[in-house]
């Protein structure tokens, strides 16, 4: 990694010799099926094993009630991961979906229980709105299970176009976001 005279940090692509910016990204992980903590740990480990991704910080594990799920859905375990990456936003999304698939994620209906959910919340200050990806994540600013763990690891976190996480959290019900002191994700 080299520093350029501009304020952007660049990383040389060893395959093509091209330069791509290193961006900080925020991913939210959740699981409410099977061995939930094992699924979260596996998701973080898979991210850490991804070329061009460096895990910078992992939040504590939080337990929450499901949002928009069938009534008989179990509680979620959630965590937020901060990464540095040179991957394009669509390649990062592809990797998130591949990790979900590797852990048996089924997409039967919106809000259905899931073994592992890996949502791309923000990637730097990138804004995207196409058939595959919306950035920033369109509901992240409304979700306590994203904002609480994110604030824990990134007090200066910001959702482009929405505001700082520290400010957004005040407008969201976080009463069901419970930190699980007995659970931990390890790098």
Steps between C-alpha positions, in 0.01 A plus 500: 500500500633842410389847581437727209531880517119513502305421818395164351688186593562273201590134474677353197309219334767233470329333204458801273721765654192726525420712801180478701401697808482334837155564641363433843180297489245398761331161488223377728477130578203320650382146567185351650525135392722221626814571701471877463834598651678238289344650188608853596852380578514318167379807313769721656768237435389478135525878468848492655601232246382714207781644286503882501305511828644582842274474803565812709249457783223268616223610732375307798222252435146628553174308523190655347143425411447432129375792289254431217516123558228239554362488855669169586849622407769469764713783631798617299860527601650805329842658460653773287836469328719787382730412209749667271472380141608570145218286362238672286162535669346235275785256563458557874127430465577183303734388779235572767244292308750216450571494874125483572464213252794313657313505831177368351307824458167441327306784341146364514318821598592846627560498875524121521726355772858465382815314587714801410428846364789719383382849404724762340402818687746761369815497289686825556281781375382301199139532395347234276149424386470225244317169471766319707602747768380808684764691697482607766274216616149651474383406852822503703422840651177353645648184651622490858666165436727675249548837670577381855784261409631741235520787750692271738786450252482826304385803702556721194298272268282668241236388254533719190188709451355398840744623763729385774421171671525670842222740398285245315490262795294750700209465256488120512354259756797309640323346799524148356869523402664303781876459523595135561798517735530120487561486124795624297622491141874445468733578210 
